[in-house]
Amino acid sequence: MLLINAVNAEGRPVELYVKDGKIAAVGQDLAALAGENETVLDAGGLTVLPAFVDLHCHWRTPGFEYKEDIETGSRAAAAGGYTFVNLMPNTKPVCSSAAQAAMVEQKAAEVGLCDVNQTVSITEDFDGKTIDHLKTLPASVKFITEDGHGVQDNATMARAFAICTQRDITVMSHAEDMEISPWDYRLAEDIETVRNCWLSEYYQTRLHMCHVSTRGAIEAIQMAKLRGAPVTCEVTPHHLWFTNDTCDYRVNPPIRTADDVQALIDAIRSGVVDAIATDHAPHSEEDKLKGMAGMVGSETAFGVCYTKLCKEEGLPLELLSHLMSTRPAEILGLAKGQLEPGYDADFVLVDLDTPYIVDKNKLHSKSHNCPFDGAQLYGRVCATVKGGELTYQAEE
């Protein structure tokens, strides 16, 4: 495949030549490299970026396919410019085994629109105590998480960190002290963030803090990094966009104050935040009415972040690309996230100039729990390419 008439994140003309699923050349006047019958994709002046990599996503397989399944999740991801997502284990049954993880990954490969890594639970079946399965996980399992819960028992979490250091596994943390969160979710997030950062420093275990939402938590992470702890962190588009004055949509952790939003943006500016992840969490209408926390986010993430961070806050597009593609790929150990020879030929074409309105009824996800419905955004995803193959093209 030859991509022509595109501009890069700096706004300079660029062409890409793709061979055998990898980027073979980046530059100008590359037509001589392409054979007669090769696909030529004319970007028509759109901006080309590395396809997005989502560190935090829910596709609900197995057990909750009425909310989302691997095919609809894949379609939503592709429509949002994603070619790789990292799936959480809060399925039914809980993903506590390498065999269940491999099954999900295989199904995603058969759909072929978006690659996945399926994480495994920290404690067996989320029982909060049992971690024997961690000692026998194969080398293919690199990430564990109790997403949706914090591990409440300090000794259990400490032992898990010790095992993960020995086995080269990264702990992904949903920071919530669940005895405190019913009456003070801010303290619940802050206090468990401090604990897990301390364990990371103590054991030198790689730790990734999920959906950081408070000033206190981001300051604790900054301190841990300064002290040499191998900690990375993500923030979500919805925690950057909404404040508790403007939105009461139920998510976990909750929508925070304007001061928290400012703290997250400042931490992006200063380099404390490593990545933006969607926490794409599909629910049926009935489940949302029952109070289930979460929203779909795959298809709105880039538009929300480009509009908020680049258009409103003046941050460079190169930084947003780093947060949504380059750094998440590095954290996951993927040959993705950069438009350089030798990397996977995964890229996205975006229209930065034409505003569009989010319509939740046109989303590709099975669920439409989307508080961005009706929002005007910039940064529409027009096409997604994975391994040199077109996986999504927007309708005109």
PDB file of C-alpha atoms in Angstrom, residues 60-65 88-97 99-101 103-104 107 118-121 123-126:
ATOM      1  CA  ARG A  60     -17.485  -8.034  27.895  1.00  0.00           C
ATOM      2  CA  THR A  61     -16.580 -11.475  26.457  1.00  0.00           C
ATOM      3  CA  PRO A  62     -17.256 -13.967  27.942  1.00  0.00           C
ATOM      4  CA  GLY A  63     -20.461 -13.623  29.883  1.00  0.00           C
ATOM      5  CA  PHE A  64     -21.821 -10.158  29.099  1.00  0.00           C
ATOM      6  CA  GLU A  65     -22.065 -10.221  25.308  1.00  0.00           C
ATOM      7  CA  MET A  88      -9.862  -5.951  31.417  1.00  0.00           C
ATOM      8  CA  PRO A  89     -10.653  -9.274  33.138  1.00  0.00           C
ATOM      9  CA  ASN A  90     -14.001  -8.418  34.805  1.00  0.00           C
ATOM     10  CA  THR A  91     -15.912 -10.867  32.623  1.00  0.00           C
ATOM     11  CA  LYS A  92     -18.023 -13.898  33.585  1.00  0.00           C
ATOM     12  CA  PRO A  93     -16.148 -16.001  34.467  1.00  0.00           C
ATOM     13  CA  VAL A  94     -13.441 -13.585  35.581  1.00  0.00           C
ATOM     14  CA  CYS A  95     -10.344 -14.025  33.423  1.00  0.00           C
ATOM     15  CA  SER A  96      -7.966 -15.681  35.881  1.00  0.00           C
ATOM     16  CA  SER A  97      -6.201 -18.030  33.463  1.00  0.00           C
ATOM     17  CA  ALA A  99      -6.219 -20.207  28.602  1.00  0.00           C
ATOM     18  CA  GLN A 100      -9.205 -17.853  28.889  1.00  0.00           C
ATOM     19  CA  ALA A 101      -7.020 -14.898  27.876  1.00  0.00           C
ATOM     20  CA  MET A 103      -9.363 -17.630  23.804  1.00  0.00           C
ATOM     21  CA  VAL A 104     -10.351 -13.953  23.757  1.00  0.00           C
ATOM     22  CA  LYS A 107     -11.421 -14.580  18.711  1.00  0.00           C
ATOM     23  CA  GLN A 118      -6.388  -9.892  27.503  1.00  0.00           C
ATOM     24  CA  THR A 119      -5.247  -9.163  31.042  1.00  0.00           C
ATOM     25  CA  VAL A 120      -5.576 -11.667  33.908  1.00  0.00           C
ATOM     26  CA  SER A 121      -6.970 -10.949  37.391  1.00  0.00           C
ATOM     27  CA  THR A 123      -6.657 -12.540  42.656  1.00  0.00           C
ATOM     28  CA  GLU A 124      -8.414 -15.705  41.530  1.00  0.00           C
ATOM     29  CA  ASP A 125     -11.983 -14.873  40.415  1.00  0.00           C
ATOM     30  CA  PHE A 126     -11.616 -11.488  42.159  1.00  0.00           C
TER      31      PHE A 126
END
